[in-house]
mmCIF file of C-alpha atoms and ligand atoms in Angstrom:
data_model
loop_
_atom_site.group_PDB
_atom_site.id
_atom_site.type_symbol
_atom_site.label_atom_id
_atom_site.label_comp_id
_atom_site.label_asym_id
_atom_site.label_seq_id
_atom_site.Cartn_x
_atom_site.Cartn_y
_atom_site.Cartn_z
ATOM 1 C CA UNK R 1 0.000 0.000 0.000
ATOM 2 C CA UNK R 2 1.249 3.437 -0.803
ATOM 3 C CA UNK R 3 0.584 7.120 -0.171
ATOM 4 C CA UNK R 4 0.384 9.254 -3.006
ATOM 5 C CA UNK R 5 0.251 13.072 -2.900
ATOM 6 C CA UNK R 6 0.779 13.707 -6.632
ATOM 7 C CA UNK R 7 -1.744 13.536 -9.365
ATOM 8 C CA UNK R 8 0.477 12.440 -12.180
ATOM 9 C CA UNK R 9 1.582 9.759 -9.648
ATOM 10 C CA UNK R 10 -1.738 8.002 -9.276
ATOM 11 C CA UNK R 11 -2.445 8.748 -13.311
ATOM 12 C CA UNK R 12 0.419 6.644 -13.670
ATOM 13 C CA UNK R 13 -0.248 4.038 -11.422
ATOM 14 C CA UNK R 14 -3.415 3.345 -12.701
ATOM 15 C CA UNK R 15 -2.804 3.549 -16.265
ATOM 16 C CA UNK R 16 -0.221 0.686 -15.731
ATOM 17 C CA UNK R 17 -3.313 -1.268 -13.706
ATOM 18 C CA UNK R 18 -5.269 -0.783 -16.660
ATOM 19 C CA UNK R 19 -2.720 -1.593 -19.548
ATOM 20 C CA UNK R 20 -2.407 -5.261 -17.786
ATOM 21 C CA UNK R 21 -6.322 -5.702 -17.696
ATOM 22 C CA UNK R 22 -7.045 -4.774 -13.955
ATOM 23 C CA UNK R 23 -10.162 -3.058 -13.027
ATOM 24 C CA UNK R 24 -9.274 -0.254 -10.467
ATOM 25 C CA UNK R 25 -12.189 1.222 -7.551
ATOM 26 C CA UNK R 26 -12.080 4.447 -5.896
ATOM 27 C CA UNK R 27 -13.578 5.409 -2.185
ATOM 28 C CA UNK R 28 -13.402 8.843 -1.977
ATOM 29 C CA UNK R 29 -13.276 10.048 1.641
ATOM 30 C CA UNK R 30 -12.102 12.882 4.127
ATOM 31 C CA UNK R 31 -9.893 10.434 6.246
ATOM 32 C CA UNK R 32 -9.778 9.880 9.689
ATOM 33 C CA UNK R 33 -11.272 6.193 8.304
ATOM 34 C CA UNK R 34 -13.458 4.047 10.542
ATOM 35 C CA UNK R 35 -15.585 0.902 9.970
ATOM 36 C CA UNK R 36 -18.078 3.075 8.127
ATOM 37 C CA UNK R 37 -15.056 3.790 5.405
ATOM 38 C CA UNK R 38 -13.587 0.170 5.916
ATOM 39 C CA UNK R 39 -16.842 -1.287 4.348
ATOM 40 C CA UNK R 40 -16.759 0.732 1.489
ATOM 41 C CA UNK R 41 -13.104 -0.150 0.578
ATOM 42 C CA UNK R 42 -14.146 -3.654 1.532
ATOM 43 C CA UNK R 43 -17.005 -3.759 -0.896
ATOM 44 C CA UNK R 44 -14.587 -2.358 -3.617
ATOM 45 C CA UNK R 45 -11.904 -4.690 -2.796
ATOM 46 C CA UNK R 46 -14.716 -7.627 -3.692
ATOM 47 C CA UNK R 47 -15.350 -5.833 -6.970
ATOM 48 C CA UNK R 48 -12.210 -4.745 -8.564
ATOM 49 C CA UNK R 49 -8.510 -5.830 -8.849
ATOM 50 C CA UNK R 50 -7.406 -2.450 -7.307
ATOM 51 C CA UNK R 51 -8.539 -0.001 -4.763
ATOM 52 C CA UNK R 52 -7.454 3.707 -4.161
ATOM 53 C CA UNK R 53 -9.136 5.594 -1.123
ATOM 54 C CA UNK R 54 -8.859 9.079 -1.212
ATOM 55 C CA UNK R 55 -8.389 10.931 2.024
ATOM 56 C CA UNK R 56 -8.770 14.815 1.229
ATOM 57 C CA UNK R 57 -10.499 17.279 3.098
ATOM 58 C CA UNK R 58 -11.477 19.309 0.612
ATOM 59 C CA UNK R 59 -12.451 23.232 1.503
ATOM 60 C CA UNK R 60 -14.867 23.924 -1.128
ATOM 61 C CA UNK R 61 -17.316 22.073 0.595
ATOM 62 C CA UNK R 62 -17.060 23.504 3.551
ATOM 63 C CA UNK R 63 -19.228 26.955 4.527
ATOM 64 C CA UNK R 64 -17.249 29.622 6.076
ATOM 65 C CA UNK R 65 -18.132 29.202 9.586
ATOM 66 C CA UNK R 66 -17.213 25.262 9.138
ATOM 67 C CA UNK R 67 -15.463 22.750 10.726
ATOM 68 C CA UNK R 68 -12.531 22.759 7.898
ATOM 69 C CA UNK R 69 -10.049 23.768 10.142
ATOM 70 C CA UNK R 70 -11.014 21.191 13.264
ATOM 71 C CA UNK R 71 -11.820 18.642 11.062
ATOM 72 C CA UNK R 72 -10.113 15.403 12.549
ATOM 73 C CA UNK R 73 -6.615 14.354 10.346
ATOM 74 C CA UNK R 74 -4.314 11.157 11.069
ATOM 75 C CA UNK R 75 -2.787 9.707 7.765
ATOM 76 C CA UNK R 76 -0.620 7.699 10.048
ATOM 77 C CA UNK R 77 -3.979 5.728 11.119
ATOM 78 C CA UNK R 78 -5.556 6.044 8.030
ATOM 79 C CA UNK R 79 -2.756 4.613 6.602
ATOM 80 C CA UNK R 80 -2.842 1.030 8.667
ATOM 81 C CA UNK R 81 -6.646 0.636 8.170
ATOM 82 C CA UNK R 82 -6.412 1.160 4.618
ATOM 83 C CA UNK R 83 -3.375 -1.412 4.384
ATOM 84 C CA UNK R 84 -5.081 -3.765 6.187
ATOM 85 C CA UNK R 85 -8.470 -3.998 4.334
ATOM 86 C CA UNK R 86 -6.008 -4.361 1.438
ATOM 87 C CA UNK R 87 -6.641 -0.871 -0.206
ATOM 88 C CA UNK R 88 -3.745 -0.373 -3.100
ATOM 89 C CA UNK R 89 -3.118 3.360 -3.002
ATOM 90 C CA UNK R 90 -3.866 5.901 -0.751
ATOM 91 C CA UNK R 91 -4.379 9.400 -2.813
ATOM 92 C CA UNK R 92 -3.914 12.350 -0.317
ATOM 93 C CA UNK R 93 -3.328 15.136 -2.073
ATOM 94 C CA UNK R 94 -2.600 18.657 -0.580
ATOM 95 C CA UNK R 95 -5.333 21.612 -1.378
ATOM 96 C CA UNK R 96 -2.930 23.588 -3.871
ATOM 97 C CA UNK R 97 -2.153 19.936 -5.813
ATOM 98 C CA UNK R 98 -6.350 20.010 -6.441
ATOM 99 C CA UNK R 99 -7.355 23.604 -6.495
ATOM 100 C CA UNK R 100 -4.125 25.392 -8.365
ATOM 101 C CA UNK R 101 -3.824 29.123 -8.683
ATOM 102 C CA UNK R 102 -6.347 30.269 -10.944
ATOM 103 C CA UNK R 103 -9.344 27.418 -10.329
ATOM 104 C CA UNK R 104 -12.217 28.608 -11.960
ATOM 105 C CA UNK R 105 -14.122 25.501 -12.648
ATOM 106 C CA UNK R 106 -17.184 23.996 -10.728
ATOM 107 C CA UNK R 107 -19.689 21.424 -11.083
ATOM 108 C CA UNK R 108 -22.724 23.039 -9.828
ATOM 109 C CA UNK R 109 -26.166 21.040 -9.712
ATOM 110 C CA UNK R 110 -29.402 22.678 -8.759
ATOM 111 C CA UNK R 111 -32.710 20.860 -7.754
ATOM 112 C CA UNK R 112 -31.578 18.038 -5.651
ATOM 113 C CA UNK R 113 -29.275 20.125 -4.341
ATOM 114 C CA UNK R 114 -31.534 22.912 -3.033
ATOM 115 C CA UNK R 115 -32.938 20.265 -0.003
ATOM 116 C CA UNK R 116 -31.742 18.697 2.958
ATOM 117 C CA UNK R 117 -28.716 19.402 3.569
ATOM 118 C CA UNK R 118 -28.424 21.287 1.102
ATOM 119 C CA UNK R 119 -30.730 24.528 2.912
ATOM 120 C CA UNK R 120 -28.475 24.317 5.944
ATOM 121 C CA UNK R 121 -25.076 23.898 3.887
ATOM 122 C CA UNK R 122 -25.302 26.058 0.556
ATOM 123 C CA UNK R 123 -22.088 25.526 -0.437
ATOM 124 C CA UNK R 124 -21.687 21.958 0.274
ATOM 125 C CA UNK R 125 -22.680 20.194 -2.770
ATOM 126 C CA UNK R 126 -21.373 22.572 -5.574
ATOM 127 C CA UNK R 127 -17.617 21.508 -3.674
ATOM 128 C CA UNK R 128 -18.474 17.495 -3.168
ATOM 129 C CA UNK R 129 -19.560 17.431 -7.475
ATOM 130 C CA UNK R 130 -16.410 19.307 -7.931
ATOM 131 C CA UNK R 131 -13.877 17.238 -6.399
ATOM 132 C CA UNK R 132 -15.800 14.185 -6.794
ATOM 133 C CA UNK R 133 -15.989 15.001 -10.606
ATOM 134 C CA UNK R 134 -12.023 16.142 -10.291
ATOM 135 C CA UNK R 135 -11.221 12.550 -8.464
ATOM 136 C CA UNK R 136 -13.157 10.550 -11.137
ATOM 137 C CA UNK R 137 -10.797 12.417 -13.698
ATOM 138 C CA UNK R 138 -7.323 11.590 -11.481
ATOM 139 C CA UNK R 139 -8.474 7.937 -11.272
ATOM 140 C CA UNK R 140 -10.604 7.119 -13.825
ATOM 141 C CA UNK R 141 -12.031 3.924 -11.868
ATOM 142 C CA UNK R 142 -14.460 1.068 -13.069
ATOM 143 C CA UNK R 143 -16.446 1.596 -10.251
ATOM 144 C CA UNK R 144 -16.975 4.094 -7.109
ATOM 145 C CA UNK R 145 -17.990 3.377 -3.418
ATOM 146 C CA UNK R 146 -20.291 5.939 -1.016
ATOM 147 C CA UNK R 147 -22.221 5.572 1.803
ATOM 148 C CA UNK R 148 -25.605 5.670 2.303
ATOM 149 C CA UNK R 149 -25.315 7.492 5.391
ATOM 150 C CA UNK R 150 -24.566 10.965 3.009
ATOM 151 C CA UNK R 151 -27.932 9.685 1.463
ATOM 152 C CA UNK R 152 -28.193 13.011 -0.414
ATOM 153 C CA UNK R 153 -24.779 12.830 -1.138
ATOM 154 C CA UNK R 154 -25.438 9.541 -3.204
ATOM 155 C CA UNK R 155 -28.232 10.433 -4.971
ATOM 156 C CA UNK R 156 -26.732 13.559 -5.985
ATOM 157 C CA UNK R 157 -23.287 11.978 -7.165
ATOM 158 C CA UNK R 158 -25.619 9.418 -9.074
ATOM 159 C CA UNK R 159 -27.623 12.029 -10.834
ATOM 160 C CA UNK R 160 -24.125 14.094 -11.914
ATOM 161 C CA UNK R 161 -23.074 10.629 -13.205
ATOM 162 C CA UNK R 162 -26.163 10.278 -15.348
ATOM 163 C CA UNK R 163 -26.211 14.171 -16.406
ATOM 164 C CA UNK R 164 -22.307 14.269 -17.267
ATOM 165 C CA UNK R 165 -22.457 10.820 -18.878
ATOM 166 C CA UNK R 166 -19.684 9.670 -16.738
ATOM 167 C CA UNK R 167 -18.577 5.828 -17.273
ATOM 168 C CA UNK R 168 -18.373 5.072 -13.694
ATOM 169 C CA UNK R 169 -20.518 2.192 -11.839
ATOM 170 C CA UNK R 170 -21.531 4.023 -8.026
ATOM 171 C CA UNK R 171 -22.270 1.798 -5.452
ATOM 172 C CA UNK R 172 -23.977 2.956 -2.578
ATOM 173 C CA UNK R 173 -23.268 0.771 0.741
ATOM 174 C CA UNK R 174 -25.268 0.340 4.023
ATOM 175 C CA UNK R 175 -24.683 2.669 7.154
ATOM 176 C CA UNK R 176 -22.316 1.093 9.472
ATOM 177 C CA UNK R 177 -23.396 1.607 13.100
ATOM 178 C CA UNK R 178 -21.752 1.064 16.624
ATOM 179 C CA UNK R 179 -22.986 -1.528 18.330
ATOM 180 C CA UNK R 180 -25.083 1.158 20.251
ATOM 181 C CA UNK R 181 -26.588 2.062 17.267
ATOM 182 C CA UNK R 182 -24.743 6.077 17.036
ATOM 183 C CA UNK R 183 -23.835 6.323 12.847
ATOM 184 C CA UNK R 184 -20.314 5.887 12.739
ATOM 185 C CA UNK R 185 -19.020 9.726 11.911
ATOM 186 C CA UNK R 186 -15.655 10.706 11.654
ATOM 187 C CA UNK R 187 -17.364 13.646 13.123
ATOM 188 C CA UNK R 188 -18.478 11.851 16.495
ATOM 189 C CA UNK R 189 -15.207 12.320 17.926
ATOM 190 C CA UNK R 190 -16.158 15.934 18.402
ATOM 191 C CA UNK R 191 -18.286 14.677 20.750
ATOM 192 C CA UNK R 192 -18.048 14.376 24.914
ATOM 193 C CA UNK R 193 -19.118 11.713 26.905
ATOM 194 C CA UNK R 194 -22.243 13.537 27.738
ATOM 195 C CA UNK R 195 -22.698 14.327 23.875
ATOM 196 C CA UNK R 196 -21.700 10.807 22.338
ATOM 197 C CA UNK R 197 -24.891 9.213 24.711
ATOM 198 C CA UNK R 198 -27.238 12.626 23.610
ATOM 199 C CA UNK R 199 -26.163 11.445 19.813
ATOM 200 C CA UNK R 200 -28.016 8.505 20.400
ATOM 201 C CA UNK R 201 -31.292 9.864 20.072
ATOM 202 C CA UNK R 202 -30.344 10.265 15.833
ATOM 203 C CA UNK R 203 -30.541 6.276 15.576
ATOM 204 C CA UNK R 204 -33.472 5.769 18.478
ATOM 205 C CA UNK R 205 -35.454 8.201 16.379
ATOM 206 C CA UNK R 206 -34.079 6.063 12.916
ATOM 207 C CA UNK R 207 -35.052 2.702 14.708
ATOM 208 C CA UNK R 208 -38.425 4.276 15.686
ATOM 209 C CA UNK R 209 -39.632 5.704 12.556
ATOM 210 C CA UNK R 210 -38.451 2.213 10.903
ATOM 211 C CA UNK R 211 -40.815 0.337 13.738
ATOM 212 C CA UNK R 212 -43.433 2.935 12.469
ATOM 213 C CA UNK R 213 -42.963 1.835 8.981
ATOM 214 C CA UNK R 214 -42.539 -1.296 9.474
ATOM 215 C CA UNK R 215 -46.477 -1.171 11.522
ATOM 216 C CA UNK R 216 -47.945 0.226 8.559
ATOM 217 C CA UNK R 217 -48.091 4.002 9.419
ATOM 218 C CA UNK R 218 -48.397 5.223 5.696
ATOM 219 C CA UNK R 219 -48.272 8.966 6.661
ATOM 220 C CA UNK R 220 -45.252 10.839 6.997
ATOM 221 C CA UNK R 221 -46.164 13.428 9.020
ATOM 222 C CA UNK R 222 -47.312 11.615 11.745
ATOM 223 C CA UNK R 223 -43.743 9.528 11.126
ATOM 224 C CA UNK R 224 -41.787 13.062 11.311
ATOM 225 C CA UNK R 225 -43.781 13.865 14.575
ATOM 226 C CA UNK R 226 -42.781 11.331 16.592
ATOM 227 C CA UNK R 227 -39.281 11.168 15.238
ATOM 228 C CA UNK R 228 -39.129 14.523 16.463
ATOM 229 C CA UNK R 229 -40.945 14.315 19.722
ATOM 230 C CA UNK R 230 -38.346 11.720 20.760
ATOM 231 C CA UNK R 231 -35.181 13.812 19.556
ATOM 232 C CA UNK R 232 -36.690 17.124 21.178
ATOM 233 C CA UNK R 233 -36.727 15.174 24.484
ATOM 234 C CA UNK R 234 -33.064 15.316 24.646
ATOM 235 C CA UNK R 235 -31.460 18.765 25.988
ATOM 236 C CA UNK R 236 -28.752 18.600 23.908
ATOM 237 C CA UNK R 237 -30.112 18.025 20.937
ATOM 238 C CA UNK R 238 -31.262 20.836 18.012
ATOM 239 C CA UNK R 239 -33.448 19.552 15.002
ATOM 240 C CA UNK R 240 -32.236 20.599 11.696
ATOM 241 C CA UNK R 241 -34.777 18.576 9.497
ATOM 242 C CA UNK R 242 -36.303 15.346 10.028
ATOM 243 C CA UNK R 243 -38.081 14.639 6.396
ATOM 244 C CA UNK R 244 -39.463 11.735 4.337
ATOM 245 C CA UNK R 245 -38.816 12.588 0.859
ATOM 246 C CA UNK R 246 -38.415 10.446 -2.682
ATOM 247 C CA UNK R 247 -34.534 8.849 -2.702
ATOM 248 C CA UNK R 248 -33.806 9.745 -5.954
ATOM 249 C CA UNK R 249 -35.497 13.709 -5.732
ATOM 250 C CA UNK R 250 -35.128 14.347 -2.414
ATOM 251 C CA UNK R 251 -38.722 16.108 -2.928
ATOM 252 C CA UNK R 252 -40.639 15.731 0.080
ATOM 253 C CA UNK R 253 -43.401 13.143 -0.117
ATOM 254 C CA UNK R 254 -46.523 13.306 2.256
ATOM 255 C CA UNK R 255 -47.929 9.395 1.729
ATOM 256 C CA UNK R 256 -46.151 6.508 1.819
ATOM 257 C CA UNK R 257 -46.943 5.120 -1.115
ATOM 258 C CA UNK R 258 -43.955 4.001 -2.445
ATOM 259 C CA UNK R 259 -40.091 3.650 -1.423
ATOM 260 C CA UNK R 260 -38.830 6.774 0.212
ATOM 261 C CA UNK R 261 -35.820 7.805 2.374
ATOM 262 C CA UNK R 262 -36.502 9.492 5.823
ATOM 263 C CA UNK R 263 -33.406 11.629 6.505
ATOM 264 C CA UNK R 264 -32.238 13.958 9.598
ATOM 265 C CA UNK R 265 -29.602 16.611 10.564
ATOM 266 C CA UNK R 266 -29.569 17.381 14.248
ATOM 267 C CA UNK R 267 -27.077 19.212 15.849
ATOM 268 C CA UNK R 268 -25.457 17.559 19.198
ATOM 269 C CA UNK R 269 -23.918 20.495 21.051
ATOM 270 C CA UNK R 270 -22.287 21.996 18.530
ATOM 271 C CA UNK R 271 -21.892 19.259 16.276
ATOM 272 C CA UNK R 272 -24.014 18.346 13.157
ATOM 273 C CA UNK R 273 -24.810 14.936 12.838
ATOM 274 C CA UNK R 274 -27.122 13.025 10.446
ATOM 275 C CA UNK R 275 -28.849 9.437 10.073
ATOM 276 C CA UNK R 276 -31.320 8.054 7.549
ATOM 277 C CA UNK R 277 -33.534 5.108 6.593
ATOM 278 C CA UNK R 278 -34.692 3.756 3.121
ATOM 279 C CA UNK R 279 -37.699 2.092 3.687
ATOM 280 C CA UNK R 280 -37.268 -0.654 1.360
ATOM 281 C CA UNK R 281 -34.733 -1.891 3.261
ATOM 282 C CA UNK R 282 -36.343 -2.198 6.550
ATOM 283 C CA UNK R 283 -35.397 -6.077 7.624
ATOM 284 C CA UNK R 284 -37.793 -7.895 9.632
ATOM 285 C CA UNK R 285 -36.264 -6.973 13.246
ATOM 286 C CA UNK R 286 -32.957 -6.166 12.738
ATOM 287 C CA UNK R 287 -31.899 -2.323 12.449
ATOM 288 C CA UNK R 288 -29.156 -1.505 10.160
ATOM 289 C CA UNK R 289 -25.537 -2.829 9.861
ATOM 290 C CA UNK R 290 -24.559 -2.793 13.458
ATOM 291 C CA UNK R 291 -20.996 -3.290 14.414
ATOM 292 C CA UNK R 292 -21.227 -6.033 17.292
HETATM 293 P P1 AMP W 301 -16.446 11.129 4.722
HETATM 294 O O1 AMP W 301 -15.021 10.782 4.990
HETATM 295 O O2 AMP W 301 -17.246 11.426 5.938
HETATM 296 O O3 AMP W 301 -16.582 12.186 3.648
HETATM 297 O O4 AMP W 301 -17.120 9.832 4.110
HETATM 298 C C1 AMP W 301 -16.561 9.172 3.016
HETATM 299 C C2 AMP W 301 -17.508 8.101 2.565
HETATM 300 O O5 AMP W 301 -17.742 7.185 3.625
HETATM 301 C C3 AMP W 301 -18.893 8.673 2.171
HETATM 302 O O6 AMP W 301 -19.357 8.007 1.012
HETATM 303 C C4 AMP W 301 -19.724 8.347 3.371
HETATM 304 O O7 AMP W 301 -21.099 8.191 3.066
HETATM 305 C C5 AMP W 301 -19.133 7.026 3.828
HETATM 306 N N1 AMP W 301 -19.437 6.801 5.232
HETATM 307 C C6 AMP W 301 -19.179 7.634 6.268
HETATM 308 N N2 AMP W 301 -19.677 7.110 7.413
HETATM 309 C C7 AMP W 301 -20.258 5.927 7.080
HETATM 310 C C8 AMP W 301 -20.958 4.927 7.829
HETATM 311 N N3 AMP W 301 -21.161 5.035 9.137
HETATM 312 N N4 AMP W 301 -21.418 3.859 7.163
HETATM 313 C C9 AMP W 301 -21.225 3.738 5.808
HETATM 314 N N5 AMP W 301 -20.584 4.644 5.062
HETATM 315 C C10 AMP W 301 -20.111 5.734 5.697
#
């Protein structure tokens, strides 16, 4: 396994994967890797010959009063988890290597982009399409691994795929939770004690709107009200949004009456955390990929 900082580098690399026949993957990510990551590099190490993670913490999707600065950072550990899921390359390029003097160029997508997340974080999306279009360039991969926890994320990435004909498979992979249920976050180590048990009310309310579902209950608003009862019952925690909306429009849908995703943002302290559930993929009992 190696760490790469230099674009021509990985070009390279993979251009010498591909001349002998190999089929490369690509998990982009912002480092500071946990399970969550590990099962996306995992699910591209089953699919392809070769997989390159990308760790960069890239500023242009980060608003001005942001966590960019604070966000957590340790290639070192990054590093050993990536070498022992057997990742190939690690690309971790610094900010001027991506955005050189003079960067003028943006993938910008409106619609899907104007909800969720997307209210709270303006910025946010127009910088993931741009370096996620930029890292599909470097690497050119067969295939590309997210998470299903950035459910907006995903569905946006998949529409820019579709829009920008891009040649790239994306495979979206289940949440990874701890075996308390919290999302794993690279953000959750922002939290304290008291914070890390007030997080848990994200997945109770997840687990309980899933129950809900799972009963019958065809009408999201009475979903979305006791979601949010049960999250407003903890002191430390401040709703963003708690919405049921279609997966692939992220327009807000009122019945049930066909496959939706019911996703959250609630701030824990001073940290923003978020949690989902598709409802076609409510099991019969169990909730989620829980880390035992
Ligand atoms: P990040 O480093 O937070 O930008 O995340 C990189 C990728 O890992 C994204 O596609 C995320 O959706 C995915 N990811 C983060 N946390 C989890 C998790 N708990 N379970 C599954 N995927 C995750």
């Amino acid at each position: 396994m190696q760490v790469v900082k230099n674009i021509d580098e990985v070009r390279a690399q993979v251009r010498e994967w591909k001349t002998q026949g190999l089929t490369v993957g690509l998990v982009p990510t912002m480092g500071y890797l946990h399970d969550g990551h590990a099962s996306l590099i995992d699910a591209s190490r089953r699919d392809n010959d070769r997989t390159v993670v990308s760790v960069f913490v890239n500023p242009m999707q980060f608003g001005p009063t942001e966590d960019f600065e604070s966000y957590p950072r340790d290639l070192e550990r990054d590093s050993k988890l990536v070498e022992v899921h057997g990742g190939d390359i690690i690309f971790n390029p610094e900010p001027y290597e991506m955005y050189h003097e003079g960067f003028s160029s943006f993938v910008d997508m409106t619609v899907l982009t104007q909800e969720l997340c997307g209210l709270s974080r303006p910025v946010h999306f127009r910088g993931v399409c741009t370096v996620v279009s930029k890292l599909f360039n470097i690497v050119k991969p067969d295939r590309a691994y997210f998470g299903k926890k950035d459910a907006q994320q995903l569905a946006v990435i998949r529409h820019m795929v579709d829009d920008l004909n891009m040649d790239i498979e994306i495979i979206g992979c289940p949440i990874v939770r701890e075996s308390n249920g919290l999302a794993m976050s690279s953000r959750n180590t922002y939290l304290s004690d008291a914070e890390k048990k007030a997080a848990l009310v994200l997945s109770k309310a997840v687990f309980l709107g899933m129950d809900m579902v799972k009963n019958g209950e065809k009408n999201s608003s009475v979903i979305i009200g006791k979601m949010k009862k049960l999250i407003e019952a903890e002191p430390l925690a401040r709703i963003d949004y708690v919405k049921i909306v279609d997966s692939a429009t992220m327009q807000q849908i009122p019945i049930l009456n066909r496959p939706v995703l019911c996703a959250m943002a609630v701030y824990i302290g001073s940290t923003r955390l978020i949690d989902n559930f598709f409802t076609d993929e409510i099991g019969g009992g169990s909730h989620g990929n829980i880390n035992a």
